[in-house]
Every structure is written in structure tokens, then in C-alpha cells.
Short mmCIF file of C-alpha atoms in Angstrom, two decimals:
data_model
loop_
_atom_site.label_atom_id
_atom_site.label_comp_id
_atom_site.label_asym_id
_atom_site.label_seq_id
_atom_site.Cartn_x
_atom_site.Cartn_y
_atom_site.Cartn_z
CA MET A 164 22.40 1.26 -3.30
CA LYS A 165 22.88 -0.65 -0.03
CA THR A 166 23.48 -4.36 -0.54
CA ILE A 167 24.03 -7.45 1.57
CA ASN A 168 25.80 -10.36 -0.12
CA LEU A 169 25.36 -13.99 0.95
CA THR A 170 27.19 -17.08 -0.14
CA LYS A 171 25.16 -19.93 -1.55
CA LYS A 172 25.80 -21.91 1.63
CA GLN A 173 24.65 -19.03 3.83
CA PHE A 174 21.43 -18.62 1.86
CA GLU A 175 20.63 -22.34 1.85
CA SER A 176 21.01 -22.42 5.64
CA LEU A 177 18.33 -19.76 6.20
CA GLU A 178 15.10 -20.76 7.92
CA GLN A 179 11.88 -19.85 6.15
CA TYR A 180 9.68 -17.35 7.99
CA LYS A 181 6.29 -18.97 8.51
CA ILE A 182 3.14 -17.07 7.67
CA PRO A 183 -0.44 -18.42 7.93
CA ASP A 184 -1.76 -20.18 4.82
CA TYR A 185 -4.60 -17.67 4.54
CA VAL A 186 -2.19 -14.70 4.38
CA CYS A 187 -1.81 -13.62 0.76
CA SER A 188 1.81 -13.76 -0.49
CA THR A 189 2.30 -14.19 -4.24
CA GLU A 190 5.58 -12.49 -5.10
CA GLY A 191 8.20 -14.09 -2.90
CA VAL A 192 9.26 -16.14 0.12
CA LEU A 193 10.41 -14.73 3.46
CA TYR A 194 13.50 -16.03 5.25
CA ILE A 195 14.91 -15.26 8.71
CA LEU A 196 18.28 -13.55 8.25
CA PRO A 197 20.67 -13.18 11.23
CA THR A 198 23.04 -10.24 10.64
CA LYS A 199 26.03 -8.80 12.44
CA LYS A 200 27.58 -5.35 12.24
CA GLY A 201 30.57 -5.07 14.53
CA TRP A 202 29.40 -6.30 17.92
CA ASN A 203 25.74 -5.66 17.10
CA LYS A 204 23.61 -8.66 16.15
CA GLU A 205 20.24 -8.23 14.52
CA THR A 206 17.70 -10.53 12.89
CA LYS A 207 16.05 -9.30 9.71
CA LEU A 208 13.75 -10.76 7.08
CA LEU A 209 14.94 -11.48 3.57
CA LYS A 210 12.25 -11.46 0.90
CA LYS A 211 13.39 -13.65 -1.98
CA LEU A 212 11.45 -12.70 -5.11
CA TYR A 213 10.11 -15.36 -7.46
CA LEU A 214 10.90 -13.08 -10.39
CA ASN A 215 14.62 -12.43 -10.96
CA SER A 216 14.95 -11.06 -14.50
CA GLY A 217 13.25 -8.99 -17.18
CA PRO A 218 11.37 -5.66 -17.19
CA GLN A 219 9.06 -6.60 -14.29
CA PHE A 220 12.09 -7.40 -12.15
CA GLY A 221 13.73 -4.11 -13.14
CA ASN A 222 10.55 -2.28 -12.13
CA LYS A 223 10.59 -4.08 -8.79
CA LEU A 224 14.19 -3.02 -8.12
CA TRP A 225 13.39 0.57 -9.10
CA THR A 226 10.52 0.56 -6.59
CA ILE A 227 12.63 -0.92 -3.79
CA ASN A 228 15.46 1.55 -4.35
CA SER A 229 12.99 4.46 -4.52
CA LEU A 230 11.59 3.50 -1.12
CA ILE A 231 15.11 3.26 0.33
CA ASP A 232 16.23 6.58 -1.17
CA LEU A 233 13.03 8.51 -0.30
CA LYS A 234 12.51 7.07 3.18
CA ASP A 235 13.58 10.25 4.99
CA GLU A 236 11.43 12.49 2.79
CA ILE A 237 8.39 10.22 3.22
CA ASP A 238 8.98 10.06 6.99
CA ILE A 239 6.05 7.80 7.91
CA GLU A 240 7.07 5.64 10.85
CA GLU A 241 4.26 3.11 10.29
CA ILE A 242 5.83 1.96 7.00
CA VAL A 243 8.28 -0.95 7.11
CA TYR A 244 10.76 0.10 4.42
CA PRO A 245 13.14 -2.10 2.43
CA GLU A 246 16.64 -1.75 3.87
CA GLU A 247 19.12 -3.46 1.54
CA ILE A 248 19.20 -5.28 -1.78
CA ALA A 249 20.05 -8.92 -1.07
CA THR A 250 22.38 -10.88 -3.35
CA VAL A 251 23.51 -14.50 -3.39
CA VAL A 252 26.94 -14.90 -4.97
CA HIS A 253 26.44 -11.32 -6.29
CA GLU A 254 23.15 -12.19 -8.03
CA ILE A 255 20.19 -10.09 -6.84
CA VAL A 256 17.51 -12.27 -5.24
CA GLY A 257 15.45 -9.82 -3.20
CA PHE A 258 15.75 -7.38 -0.31
CA THR A 259 15.83 -7.17 3.48
CA ILE A 260 13.36 -5.57 5.89
CA GLN A 261 13.13 -5.17 9.64
CA LEU A 262 11.79 -8.18 11.53
CA ILE A 263 9.04 -7.00 13.89
CA GLU A 264 7.38 -9.11 16.56
CA SER A 265 3.83 -8.97 15.32
CA LEU A 266 0.65 -10.62 14.08
CA ASN A 267 -0.67 -10.23 10.57
CA LEU A 268 -3.65 -7.87 10.52
CA LYS A 269 -5.77 -10.50 8.77
CA THR A 270 -5.17 -12.82 11.73
CA VAL A 271 -6.26 -10.09 14.16
CA LEU A 272 -9.41 -9.27 12.18
CA MET A 273 -10.42 -12.93 11.77
CA ASP A 274 -10.01 -13.87 15.44
CA LYS A 275 -13.42 -13.91 17.12
CA LYS A 276 -11.73 -13.78 20.54
CA VAL A 277 -10.22 -10.35 19.87
CA ASP A 278 -12.15 -7.38 21.27
CA PRO A 279 -13.97 -5.57 18.40
CA GLU A 280 -12.82 -2.25 19.90
CA TYR A 281 -9.23 -3.35 19.29
CA GLN A 282 -10.03 -4.54 15.76
CA ILE A 283 -11.77 -1.28 14.91
CA ASP A 284 -8.78 0.68 16.21
CA CYS A 285 -6.50 -1.36 13.92
CA LEU A 286 -8.75 -0.47 10.98
CA ARG A 287 -8.67 3.18 12.06
CA GLN A 288 -4.87 3.16 11.99
CA ILE A 289 -4.89 2.17 8.31
CA GLY A 290 -6.83 5.35 7.63
CA VAL A 291 -4.26 7.36 9.59
CA ILE A 292 -1.50 5.95 7.37
CA LEU A 293 -3.48 6.92 4.25
CA GLU A 294 -3.93 10.45 5.62
CA LYS A 295 -0.17 10.72 6.25
CA MET A 296 0.48 9.56 2.69
CA ARG A 297 -1.92 12.23 1.41
CA LYS A 298 0.14 14.85 3.25
CA VAL A 299 3.36 13.47 1.74
CA ARG A 300 1.87 13.98 -1.73
CA GLU A 301 0.69 17.47 -0.77
CA TYR A 302 3.77 18.80 0.98
CA THR A 303 6.75 16.99 -0.59
CA SER A 304 8.09 16.42 -4.09
CA ILE A 305 6.71 12.85 -4.06
CA LYS A 306 3.42 13.23 -5.90
CA ASP A 307 2.75 9.64 -7.02
CA PHE A 308 2.98 7.77 -3.71
CA PHE A 309 0.15 5.24 -3.24
CA ILE A 310 -0.07 1.83 -1.54
CA ASN A 311 -1.75 0.26 -4.60
CA ASP A 312 -1.89 -3.32 -3.24
CA LEU A 313 -3.81 -2.44 -0.08
CA HIS A 314 -5.31 -5.49 1.62
CA GLU A 315 -5.46 -7.08 5.06
CA SER A 316 -2.37 -9.26 4.65
CA ASN A 317 -0.12 -6.29 3.86
CA PHE A 318 -0.39 -4.90 7.38
CA ILE A 319 0.94 -6.23 10.66
CA VAL A 320 0.10 -5.35 14.27
CA ASP A 321 3.08 -5.13 16.64
CA LYS A 322 3.04 -6.14 20.29
CA ASP A 323 2.08 -2.59 21.31
CA GLY A 324 -0.97 -2.57 19.05
CA ASN A 325 0.59 -0.39 16.35
CA VAL A 326 -0.39 -1.17 12.76
CA ARG A 327 2.54 -1.23 10.35
CA LEU A 328 2.43 -1.31 6.55
CA VAL A 329 4.56 -4.02 4.93
CA ASP A 330 5.09 -5.42 1.41
CA MET A 331 5.55 -1.94 0.00
CA ASP A 332 7.52 -3.26 -2.99
CA SER A 333 4.25 -3.19 -5.00
CA CYS A 334 3.47 0.44 -4.23
CA LYS A 335 3.22 3.30 -6.74
CA ILE A 336 6.17 5.66 -6.39
CA ASN A 337 8.72 7.71 -8.32
CA GLY A 338 7.34 7.04 -11.81
CA ASN A 339 7.45 3.25 -11.57
CA GLN A 340 5.19 0.94 -13.57
CA ILE A 341 1.98 -0.42 -12.06
CA PHE A 342 1.99 -3.66 -10.10
CA SER A 343 -1.03 -5.88 -9.61
CA SER A 344 -3.26 -5.35 -6.59
CA LYS A 345 -5.51 -7.90 -4.86
CA TYR A 346 -8.62 -5.71 -4.82
CA LEU A 347 -7.83 -3.74 -7.99
CA SER A 348 -6.90 -6.67 -10.23
CA THR A 349 -9.71 -9.06 -9.34
CA GLY A 350 -13.31 -8.89 -8.16
CA ARG A 351 -16.60 -8.24 -9.93
CA PHE A 352 -17.49 -5.00 -8.18
CA ILE A 353 -14.68 -2.77 -9.44
CA ASN A 354 -15.14 -4.04 -12.99
CA GLU A 355 -18.80 -2.92 -12.92
CA VAL A 356 -17.93 0.60 -11.73
CA TYR A 357 -16.67 3.14 -14.27
CA LYS A 358 -15.03 5.41 -11.72
CA TYR A 359 -11.55 3.91 -11.70
CA GLN A 360 -9.11 4.28 -14.58
CA LYS A 361 -7.94 1.04 -16.19
CA ASP A 362 -4.41 0.80 -17.51
CA GLU A 363 -4.76 -0.78 -20.93
CA THR A 364 -1.03 -0.90 -21.76
CA LYS A 365 0.53 -4.22 -22.66
CA GLU A 366 2.72 -4.23 -19.56
CA SER A 367 -0.31 -4.04 -17.26
CA LYS A 368 -2.14 -7.10 -18.56
CA TYR A 369 0.00 -9.74 -16.89
CA LYS A 370 0.89 -10.62 -13.35
CA TYR A 371 3.76 -12.84 -12.30
CA GLN A 372 2.61 -15.71 -10.08
CA LYS A 373 5.12 -18.39 -9.14
CA TYR A 374 6.84 -18.86 -12.48
CA HIS A 375 3.93 -18.19 -14.81
CA TYR A 376 1.97 -15.24 -16.09
CA SER A 377 -1.78 -14.87 -15.85
CA PRO A 378 -3.98 -12.19 -17.47
CA LEU A 379 -5.49 -9.59 -15.17
CA SER A 380 -7.05 -6.14 -15.33
CA TYR A 381 -5.01 -3.35 -13.77
CA PHE A 382 -6.26 0.00 -12.47
CA VAL A 383 -4.14 3.14 -12.22
CA PRO A 384 -3.28 3.69 -8.52
CA ASP A 385 -4.40 6.98 -7.02
CA GLU A 386 -6.03 8.29 -3.85
CA ASN A 387 -9.41 6.92 -4.95
CA THR A 388 -8.08 3.37 -5.45
CA ASP A 389 -6.29 3.34 -2.09
CA LEU A 390 -9.47 4.49 -0.34
CA TYR A 391 -11.55 1.97 -2.31
CA CYS A 392 -9.30 -0.87 -1.12
CA TYR A 393 -9.41 0.48 2.45
CA ILE A 394 -13.21 0.49 2.43
CA ILE A 395 -13.24 -3.07 1.03
CA VAL A 396 -11.01 -4.11 3.97
CA ILE A 397 -13.45 -2.51 6.43
CA LEU A 398 -16.48 -4.17 4.83
CA ASN A 399 -14.67 -7.52 4.66
CA TYR A 400 -14.17 -7.28 8.42
CA ILE A 401 -17.91 -6.79 8.96
CA TYR A 402 -19.04 -9.34 6.36
CA GLY A 403 -16.37 -12.00 6.98
CA LYS A 404 -15.84 -12.63 3.27
CA ASN A 405 -14.54 -10.74 0.25
CA VAL A 406 -17.03 -7.98 -0.57
CA ALA A 407 -15.01 -7.12 -3.69
CA ASN A 408 -16.65 -10.17 -5.30
CA PHE A 409 -20.10 -8.61 -5.00
CA THR A 410 -21.83 -7.38 -8.12
CA LEU A 411 -22.80 -3.71 -8.03
CA GLU A 412 -26.39 -4.67 -7.19
CA GLU A 413 -25.29 -7.03 -4.41
CA PHE A 414 -23.04 -4.33 -2.97
CA PHE A 415 -25.85 -1.78 -2.66
CA GLU A 416 -28.21 -4.41 -1.23
CA TYR A 417 -25.66 -5.22 1.47
CA ILE A 418 -25.02 -1.57 2.37
CA GLU A 419 -28.78 -1.01 2.60
CA TYR A 420 -28.95 -3.97 4.99
CA LEU A 421 -26.16 -2.45 7.14
CA LYS A 422 -28.11 0.80 7.21
CA LYS A 423 -31.16 -1.04 8.57
CA CYS A 424 -28.90 -2.67 11.19
CA GLY A 425 -27.88 0.75 12.50
CA LEU A 426 -24.88 1.84 10.41
CA SER A 427 -24.59 5.64 10.51
CA ARG A 428 -25.82 7.68 7.55
CA GLU A 429 -22.35 9.23 7.11
CA LEU A 430 -20.61 5.86 6.86
CA VAL A 431 -23.31 4.61 4.47
CA ASP A 432 -22.62 7.62 2.24
CA ILE A 433 -18.85 7.00 2.32
CA PHE A 434 -19.20 3.30 1.56
CA GLU A 435 -21.70 3.84 -1.26
CA GLY A 436 -19.47 6.61 -2.57
CA VAL A 437 -16.92 4.11 -3.93
CA ALA A 438 -19.38 3.48 -6.78
CA PHE A 439 -20.08 7.15 -7.59
CA SER A 440 -18.06 9.75 -9.48
CA ALA A 441 -17.24 12.02 -6.51
CA PRO A 442 -13.80 11.49 -4.85
CA ASN A 443 -13.69 8.74 -2.25
CA ARG A 444 -13.50 9.83 1.39
CA ASN A 445 -11.37 8.46 4.21
CA PRO A 446 -13.73 7.10 6.92
CA TYR A 447 -11.11 6.50 9.63
CA GLU A 448 -12.48 9.08 12.08
CA LEU A 449 -15.97 7.53 11.93
CA LEU A 450 -15.24 3.84 12.49
CA GLU A 451 -16.70 3.76 16.02
CA ALA A 452 -20.02 3.76 14.17
CA LEU A 453 -19.30 0.20 12.99
CA LYS A 454 -20.19 -1.22 16.41
CA PRO A 455 -23.96 -1.64 15.81
CA VAL A 456 -23.38 -3.84 12.75
CA ILE A 457 -20.67 -6.14 14.12
CA GLY A 458 -22.16 -9.64 14.13
CA LYS A 459 -25.37 -8.53 12.40
CA GLY A 460 -23.39 -7.73 9.26
CA SER A 461 -21.71 -11.14 8.99
CA HIS A 462 -22.41 -13.25 5.94
CA TYR A 463 -23.90 -15.94 8.22
CA VAL A 464 -26.59 -13.61 9.56
CA TYR A 465 -27.05 -11.72 6.29
CA SER A 466 -27.66 -14.90 4.28
CA ARG A 467 -30.36 -16.03 6.73
CA VAL A 468 -32.06 -12.64 6.77
CA LYS A 469 -32.17 -12.61 2.96
CA LYS A 470 -33.94 -15.97 2.98
#
């Protein structure tokens, strides 16, 4: 296990890494960490976890170490992997990751000044990552590798336009226990659909949020849940709000509206498919067909049309 040890004084001198208020971050705080190895200087990020003891913390460390140990076998360059366990006076506080000059994907998708072609390409790249993960499960010994907590804030876009997957310490891997997920733990839609398997164990009923526990539903991560979350991200981009809060009836009404606005039949089938028993499908190769509904599909326009 690779570790980096800081003194209390060193840790207290670190500058916090600023992220936008609307970017979801519930499990820790990021700090800018200058490092030096020989003559080489490098700046990393240190993620200090709110939780630092107990079974949930042990599960977090197991997940982080699994990602470090299996990095070469996974071999997906778009993933930003944990690098070292970080300690302060030999007490584990979190882990380090590469610092990448980037924008959060949520920022890119929310910015009305950004070309929709660019935004759609960013969404497409998420689907490419999911396809690469499917191949890891198919062709390697790692059979339980899923993002789990897939949402807009857990991706970044680097200066070259490449989408990278971050915050992987809540993923499903190597027999670890289930972590909460933004679009799997909350929202009316998924709780009205009987397609996804709930984890009813005691450990899955609580989520750690800044020094207190709150009850939540958990769903067992698999390929269907990752694709469900991906499709929610795509629809959120079109709608401009969280589609996961729709009821089942509201969801189908909205998809029917997108169909009338020109959304392709194939994408309609894939989107509606998240509510049906057949396996979810990855729509990444079809996202050019979103263009006719950009603007028309926003909640501003949709709410007026409904009236």
C-alpha cells in the first residue's frame, strides 16, 4: 500500500481546492498538495474524507486500495485513479489523486455559451468509458467493476476536451460493500420502477453525510444501474433539471414530448427502456440525434407547452 505521510503543520498549511457550489461533493474535502520526489516537483490533490473510522471507512479503504492494485489490469486511461493513501501523523485521512487542469462536466453542460456539439461529445465520451468498463468485466478477472455513483459532478473535462472519470472511491469493485449513489439513492422515478435490485441489508440503509447518518435506499450496482444513471445525465442535460425526480408517469410524458420534438425513435426506445425489464442499452453512438430537442426539451419550454 503506497502512502504519503504529512505532519500536522504540513496538512494545516494546505490550500483547499475550490469547486463550484453546485458540484456535488458529500464525502470529503479536496486540498492542493505540492509534492517532491528527488528533483521532480508535482502538485496533486488530497481528498480528506469526512469519515475516518468504522466499517464504512474500512470499506472505503478497501475500495481505494483495490483501484490502486488493479489499475494496470483495468487499463482505462480516462479514469483518474487514487495514487496513495494519505496520513497525517500516521493517521489515515484520505488519499491522493492526480491534479488535472480541467472543468467539471456539470459546469460544461450548464454553460449556455458552450457549443452543443461539444457538450454532446462530452456526453458521448461517458458512454465510451462505460463500454470500456464492460470489456474489462468481459475480458479480465474483474467481474464486479461498476461506477455506481455516476452523475455529472463525477466527471471532468480536461483542456483538450477529454472527459475523465473522478471520485471513483464510491465505485463497485473487488467484492466491496455498496456505497450510496446520487441517482440510485434518491429520486422518485427509480423507486417506482421494479427493474433494479434494492439492497435491503442493514449496512445499505445509511449514508454518511458530514458527521451524521441519514436513511436512504440503495440499489445493487450493475451494468443496468450504470446505464440508468448515464441516461439520467443525458436527459438532465436536455431538460435542465433533475429528471430522476419525475414520477414514472411524468417520465413517459416527457419522453413522448421529446419524440414529438424530433427525438429519434431509437433514442426514445433506449430512454424508455430504463423502465422496462429488458437490459438497458448504451446510447453513446446515437447522441447526435439529440440536436433536434436541444432548447425545445428544456423545462422552461416544456412547462409552457404543457400549459
